[in-house]
Short mmCIF file of C-alpha atoms in Angstrom, two decimals:
data_model
loop_
_atom_site.label_atom_id
_atom_site.label_comp_id
_atom_site.label_asym_id
_atom_site.label_seq_id
_atom_site.Cartn_x
_atom_site.Cartn_y
_atom_site.Cartn_z
CA UNK A 1 71.25 9.17 -48.92
CA UNK A 2 72.84 7.07 -46.18
CA UNK A 3 72.35 8.10 -42.57
CA UNK A 4 75.27 8.54 -40.18
CA UNK A 5 74.56 5.23 -38.34
CA UNK A 6 74.34 3.43 -41.70
CA UNK A 7 77.68 4.88 -42.81
CA UNK A 8 79.23 3.92 -39.47
CA UNK A 9 77.93 0.37 -39.76
CA UNK A 10 79.14 0.04 -43.36
CA UNK A 11 82.60 1.26 -42.35
CA UNK A 12 82.75 -1.18 -39.43
CA UNK A 13 81.54 -4.04 -41.62
CA UNK A 14 84.29 -3.32 -44.12
CA UNK A 15 86.91 -3.20 -41.39
CA UNK A 16 85.61 -6.36 -39.73
CA UNK A 17 85.70 -8.27 -42.98
CA UNK A 18 89.13 -7.02 -43.97
CA UNK A 19 90.97 -6.84 -40.64
CA UNK A 20 89.62 -9.78 -38.66
CA UNK A 21 90.13 -12.14 -41.60
CA UNK A 22 88.20 -15.02 -40.04
CA UNK A 23 90.00 -14.87 -36.71
CA UNK A 24 86.78 -14.28 -34.79
CA UNK A 25 84.00 -15.44 -37.08
CA UNK A 26 83.00 -18.99 -36.31
CA UNK A 27 85.09 -19.12 -33.13
CA UNK A 28 83.47 -16.51 -30.91
CA UNK A 29 80.76 -18.99 -29.89
CA UNK A 30 83.35 -21.14 -28.16
CA UNK A 31 84.88 -18.08 -26.45
CA UNK A 32 81.72 -16.33 -25.22
CA UNK A 33 79.13 -18.76 -23.89
CA UNK A 34 75.74 -17.13 -23.86
CA UNK A 35 72.14 -18.30 -23.80
CA UNK A 36 70.83 -21.78 -24.34
CA UNK A 37 73.37 -23.92 -22.45
CA UNK A 38 72.29 -27.57 -22.25
CA UNK A 39 73.80 -29.94 -19.67
CA UNK A 40 75.47 -32.94 -21.31
CA UNK A 41 77.93 -34.61 -18.91
CA UNK A 42 80.08 -34.44 -15.76
CA UNK A 43 83.84 -34.62 -15.47
CA UNK A 44 86.52 -34.03 -12.83
CA UNK A 45 87.33 -30.43 -12.00
CA UNK A 46 90.59 -28.88 -13.24
CA UNK A 47 92.11 -25.55 -12.09
CA UNK A 48 91.24 -23.95 -15.46
CA UNK A 49 87.50 -24.62 -15.06
CA UNK A 50 84.91 -21.98 -14.20
CA UNK A 51 83.94 -22.60 -10.56
CA UNK A 52 80.35 -21.62 -11.42
CA UNK A 53 80.06 -24.93 -13.30
CA UNK A 54 80.88 -27.09 -10.26
CA UNK A 55 78.08 -29.56 -9.45
CA UNK A 56 78.07 -29.28 -5.65
CA UNK A 57 75.67 -32.20 -5.09
CA UNK A 58 77.87 -34.63 -7.01
CA UNK A 59 81.01 -33.12 -5.44
CA UNK A 60 79.64 -33.67 -1.93
CA UNK A 61 78.50 -37.23 -2.72
CA UNK A 62 81.81 -38.35 -4.28
CA UNK A 63 84.07 -36.17 -2.13
CA UNK A 64 85.79 -34.93 -5.30
CA UNK A 65 85.01 -31.79 -7.31
CA UNK A 66 83.08 -32.35 -10.54
CA UNK A 67 81.97 -29.79 -13.13
CA UNK A 68 79.02 -29.84 -15.46
CA UNK A 69 79.71 -29.81 -19.19
CA UNK A 70 77.42 -27.97 -21.53
CA UNK A 71 76.72 -27.72 -25.22
CA UNK A 72 75.37 -24.54 -26.70
CA UNK A 73 72.23 -24.01 -28.69
CA UNK A 74 72.53 -22.51 -32.14
CA UNK A 75 70.93 -19.30 -30.88
CA UNK A 76 72.57 -16.82 -28.56
CA UNK A 77 71.07 -13.74 -26.94
CA UNK A 78 73.54 -10.92 -26.28
CA UNK A 79 72.98 -7.62 -24.48
CA UNK A 80 75.08 -4.47 -24.77
CA UNK A 81 74.96 -2.36 -21.59
CA UNK A 82 76.41 1.04 -22.50
CA UNK A 83 77.20 3.76 -19.96
CA UNK A 84 76.28 7.10 -21.54
CA UNK A 85 76.90 9.29 -18.50
CA UNK A 86 78.71 12.64 -18.62
CA UNK A 87 82.13 11.20 -17.76
CA UNK A 88 82.00 9.02 -20.89
CA UNK A 89 82.08 12.16 -23.05
CA UNK A 90 85.61 12.94 -21.87
CA UNK A 91 88.65 11.99 -23.88
CA UNK A 92 90.92 12.77 -26.76
CA UNK A 93 90.14 11.78 -30.32
CA UNK A 94 86.54 10.62 -30.51
CA UNK A 95 86.20 10.33 -26.73
CA UNK A 96 85.21 7.41 -24.53
CA UNK A 97 81.54 7.45 -25.50
CA UNK A 98 82.35 7.20 -29.22
CA UNK A 99 84.82 4.36 -28.63
CA UNK A 100 82.27 2.46 -26.53
CA UNK A 101 79.55 2.96 -29.15
CA UNK A 102 81.76 1.87 -32.04
CA UNK A 103 82.95 -1.17 -30.13
CA UNK A 104 79.38 -2.08 -29.19
CA UNK A 105 78.23 -1.87 -32.81
CA UNK A 106 81.19 -3.99 -33.97
CA UNK A 107 80.42 -6.65 -31.34
CA UNK A 108 76.71 -6.58 -32.24
CA UNK A 109 77.51 -7.01 -35.92
CA UNK A 110 79.90 -9.87 -35.19
CA UNK A 111 77.49 -11.77 -32.93
CA UNK A 112 74.47 -11.22 -35.18
CA UNK A 113 76.17 -12.92 -38.13
CA UNK A 114 75.05 -16.35 -36.93
CA UNK A 115 71.41 -15.27 -36.63
CA UNK A 116 71.83 -14.49 -32.93
CA UNK A 117 69.72 -11.87 -31.17
CA UNK A 118 71.27 -8.67 -29.84
CA UNK A 119 69.71 -6.05 -27.56
CA UNK A 120 71.02 -2.93 -25.84
CA UNK A 121 70.59 -0.94 -22.65
CA UNK A 122 71.69 2.71 -22.91
CA UNK A 123 72.03 4.29 -19.47
CA UNK A 124 72.68 7.67 -17.94
CA UNK A 125 71.48 9.23 -14.68
CA UNK A 126 68.60 11.10 -16.33
CA UNK A 127 67.14 8.36 -18.46
CA UNK A 128 67.69 4.97 -20.01
CA UNK A 129 66.66 3.25 -23.21
CA UNK A 130 66.09 -0.46 -23.68
CA UNK A 131 66.26 -2.00 -27.16
CA UNK A 132 64.80 -5.54 -27.00
CA UNK A 133 66.99 -8.24 -28.60
CA UNK A 134 66.28 -9.05 -32.22
CA UNK A 135 68.14 -10.40 -35.21
CA UNK A 136 69.11 -8.78 -38.49
CA UNK A 137 70.90 -5.78 -39.87
CA UNK A 138 68.00 -3.43 -39.14
CA UNK A 139 68.44 -4.22 -35.45
CA UNK A 140 72.14 -3.35 -35.59
CA UNK A 141 71.23 -0.09 -37.35
CA UNK A 142 68.74 0.71 -34.60
CA UNK A 143 71.37 0.11 -31.93
CA UNK A 144 73.87 2.23 -33.92
CA UNK A 145 71.36 5.06 -34.26
CA UNK A 146 70.47 5.18 -30.58
CA UNK A 147 74.04 4.60 -29.34
CA UNK A 148 75.38 7.52 -31.39
CA UNK A 149 72.51 9.89 -30.59
CA UNK A 150 73.64 12.87 -28.53
CA UNK A 151 72.55 12.98 -24.88
CA UNK A 152 70.88 16.37 -24.40
CA UNK A 153 70.05 16.27 -20.70
CA UNK A 154 72.84 16.93 -18.23
CA UNK A 155 73.13 15.61 -14.69
CA UNK A 156 74.96 17.16 -11.75
CA UNK A 157 75.32 13.78 -10.04
CA UNK A 158 77.98 11.10 -10.33
CA UNK A 159 76.98 7.99 -12.22
CA UNK A 160 74.90 5.46 -10.31
CA UNK A 161 76.66 2.37 -11.67
CA UNK A 162 74.79 0.09 -9.28
CA UNK A 163 71.47 1.31 -10.73
CA UNK A 164 72.74 0.64 -14.26
CA UNK A 165 73.71 -2.93 -13.34
CA UNK A 166 70.46 -3.58 -11.47
CA UNK A 167 68.57 -2.39 -14.54
CA UNK A 168 70.63 -4.78 -16.66
CA UNK A 169 69.87 -7.66 -14.27
CA UNK A 170 66.11 -7.02 -14.25
CA UNK A 171 65.95 -6.52 -18.03
CA UNK A 172 67.85 -9.72 -18.84
CA UNK A 173 66.29 -11.91 -16.12
CA UNK A 174 64.13 -14.06 -18.39
CA UNK A 175 66.89 -15.87 -20.26
CA UNK A 176 70.55 -16.60 -19.66
CA UNK A 177 72.50 -14.29 -21.95
CA UNK A 178 75.87 -12.96 -22.92
CA UNK A 179 76.11 -9.46 -21.42
CA UNK A 180 78.70 -6.85 -22.38
CA UNK A 181 79.07 -3.99 -19.88
CA UNK A 182 80.84 -0.94 -21.34
CA UNK A 183 81.71 1.85 -18.93
CA UNK A 184 84.58 3.89 -17.53
CA UNK A 185 83.40 2.83 -14.03
CA UNK A 186 83.61 6.41 -12.80
CA UNK A 187 80.73 6.85 -10.41
CA UNK A 188 79.28 5.97 -7.04
CA UNK A 189 80.81 3.00 -5.20
CA UNK A 190 78.88 -0.18 -4.44
CA UNK A 191 78.65 -1.48 -8.02
CA UNK A 192 80.50 -4.72 -7.30
CA UNK A 193 77.55 -6.48 -5.63
CA UNK A 194 75.02 -5.93 -8.49
CA UNK A 195 77.77 -6.83 -10.97
CA UNK A 196 78.35 -10.09 -9.08
CA UNK A 197 74.60 -10.79 -9.18
CA UNK A 198 74.58 -10.17 -12.94
CA UNK A 199 77.58 -12.48 -13.34
CA UNK A 200 75.87 -15.21 -11.34
CA UNK A 201 73.03 -15.35 -13.87
CA UNK A 202 74.83 -14.55 -17.14
CA UNK A 203 78.18 -14.64 -18.83
CA UNK A 204 79.44 -11.08 -18.40
CA UNK A 205 82.20 -9.36 -20.35
CA UNK A 206 83.28 -6.07 -18.76
CA UNK A 207 84.92 -3.52 -21.05
CA UNK A 208 86.33 -0.53 -19.23
CA UNK A 209 86.92 2.43 -21.55
CA UNK A 210 89.49 4.97 -20.33
CA UNK A 211 91.39 7.94 -21.72
CA UNK A 212 95.20 8.04 -21.28
CA UNK A 213 94.88 11.43 -19.56
CA UNK A 214 92.93 9.71 -16.78
CA UNK A 215 95.89 7.43 -16.12
CA UNK A 216 98.70 9.96 -16.46
CA UNK A 217 98.14 13.73 -16.33
CA UNK A 218 99.76 15.49 -19.33
CA UNK A 219 102.01 18.48 -18.56
CA UNK A 220 100.03 21.36 -20.07
CA UNK A 221 100.80 24.14 -17.60
CA UNK A 222 97.85 26.07 -16.16
CA UNK A 223 94.54 24.58 -17.30
CA UNK A 224 90.90 24.89 -16.28
CA UNK A 225 89.52 21.44 -15.55
CA UNK A 226 85.87 20.52 -15.14
CA UNK A 227 84.33 17.50 -13.48
CA UNK A 228 82.22 16.00 -16.26
CA UNK A 229 79.84 14.45 -13.75
CA UNK A 230 79.22 17.44 -11.44
CA UNK A 231 80.29 20.44 -13.56
CA UNK A 232 82.66 21.70 -10.84
CA UNK A 233 85.56 23.73 -12.31
CA UNK A 234 89.08 24.22 -10.95
CA UNK A 235 92.23 25.95 -12.21
CA UNK A 236 95.26 23.66 -11.80
CA UNK A 237 98.96 23.80 -12.66
CA UNK A 238 99.60 20.47 -14.38
CA UNK A 239 103.37 21.04 -14.25
CA UNK A 240 103.42 21.16 -10.43
CA UNK A 241 105.44 18.08 -9.36
CA UNK A 242 103.60 17.79 -6.03
CA UNK A 243 100.24 17.83 -7.80
CA UNK A 244 101.42 15.27 -10.34
CA UNK A 245 102.74 12.99 -7.60
CA UNK A 246 99.48 13.26 -5.66
CA UNK A 247 97.40 12.51 -8.74
CA UNK A 248 99.61 9.54 -9.61
CA UNK A 249 99.02 8.14 -6.14
CA UNK A 250 95.26 8.70 -6.47
CA UNK A 251 95.20 6.98 -9.86
CA UNK A 252 97.06 4.01 -8.39
CA UNK A 253 94.59 3.77 -5.50
CA UNK A 254 91.64 4.02 -7.87
CA UNK A 255 93.03 1.27 -10.12
CA UNK A 256 93.55 -0.99 -7.10
CA UNK A 257 89.99 -0.34 -5.86
CA UNK A 258 88.57 -1.09 -9.31
CA UNK A 259 90.57 -4.29 -9.61
CA UNK A 260 89.42 -5.38 -6.14
CA UNK A 261 85.80 -4.66 -7.06
CA UNK A 262 86.10 -6.72 -10.24
CA UNK A 263 87.61 -9.60 -8.26
CA UNK A 264 84.74 -9.47 -5.76
CA UNK A 265 82.30 -9.56 -8.68
CA UNK A 266 84.15 -12.50 -10.22
CA UNK A 267 85.01 -10.87 -13.55
CA UNK A 268 88.13 -9.78 -15.40
CA UNK A 269 87.75 -6.33 -16.91
CA UNK A 270 89.17 -5.62 -20.36
CA UNK A 271 90.65 -2.10 -20.38
CA UNK A 272 90.52 -0.24 -23.69
CA UNK A 273 91.94 3.25 -24.12
CA UNK A 274 90.70 5.91 -26.53
CA UNK A 275 94.03 5.96 -28.39
CA UNK A 276 93.95 2.23 -29.16
CA UNK A 277 92.98 0.71 -32.49
CA UNK A 278 89.44 -0.39 -31.70
CA UNK A 279 89.36 -3.51 -33.88
CA UNK A 280 92.82 -4.62 -32.76
CA UNK A 281 91.59 -4.25 -29.16
CA UNK A 282 88.53 -6.36 -30.03
CA UNK A 283 90.71 -9.16 -31.44
CA UNK A 284 92.97 -9.08 -28.37
CA UNK A 285 89.96 -9.14 -26.05
CA UNK A 286 88.55 -12.28 -27.71
CA UNK A 287 91.95 -13.99 -27.68
CA UNK A 288 92.39 -13.32 -23.96
CA UNK A 289 88.86 -14.59 -23.28
CA UNK A 290 89.70 -17.75 -25.20
CA UNK A 291 92.89 -18.34 -23.21
CA UNK A 292 90.98 -18.04 -19.94
CA UNK A 293 88.43 -20.59 -21.18
CA UNK A 294 91.01 -23.22 -22.02
#
């Protein structure tokens, strides 16, 4: 009898094969540059180039910006950093945690098709689990099993995102990798610096998973709300126009702060909502990454 992770992987494999229809297979390597980059040549800098590839010694000597060109090895090492904190269990439908897990498994399956290695870091405040990168379907099943396993311990603290990113940096330090960070980025401030450090070493793809209710409060009348991170409960009138206006302002401020943090870290976050079609969002994410590379 098939296990739940095996059934999930089979379903995702069927959807990937049917829905993506070759749009990602064979091209993702040119979109997401991961491990094993070999220097091949220099050329003049253009505005579309990644500034991290500027050769500053040559630029200073010739008084004109030059960038290094690379070719990729056949092998790639990818890491999936998955936030499994309490706030990720919020959301309609399957919730943010389920969306992040399903997306992570789909990405792992896609990247592993070329014989590339995939590992995972599952983080919450109470504990973390590191799955070393390996190849093969059994590895994807292992990631699927652990990523979908219920978190039994509860924490009364907000998520320490900086600790999650520092763990990712220390775990992946040995080899340049492609790192996917999947989180709602609800937690303690100060995560932008460790994210920037991670980005300096690796190619980082940030996927921010949100629920529509976090962006716009639905009008449900009197409801009892609970902070998923701290457990604090409060009775609120969601139809109160003053409350709705105040929350809208707070959401706007939070989105601006998040965007500023991502800019400081030097990354563009892909925002995926729990009501989106997951595979359609994956295709769009790869396309947007490709446009930024060109």
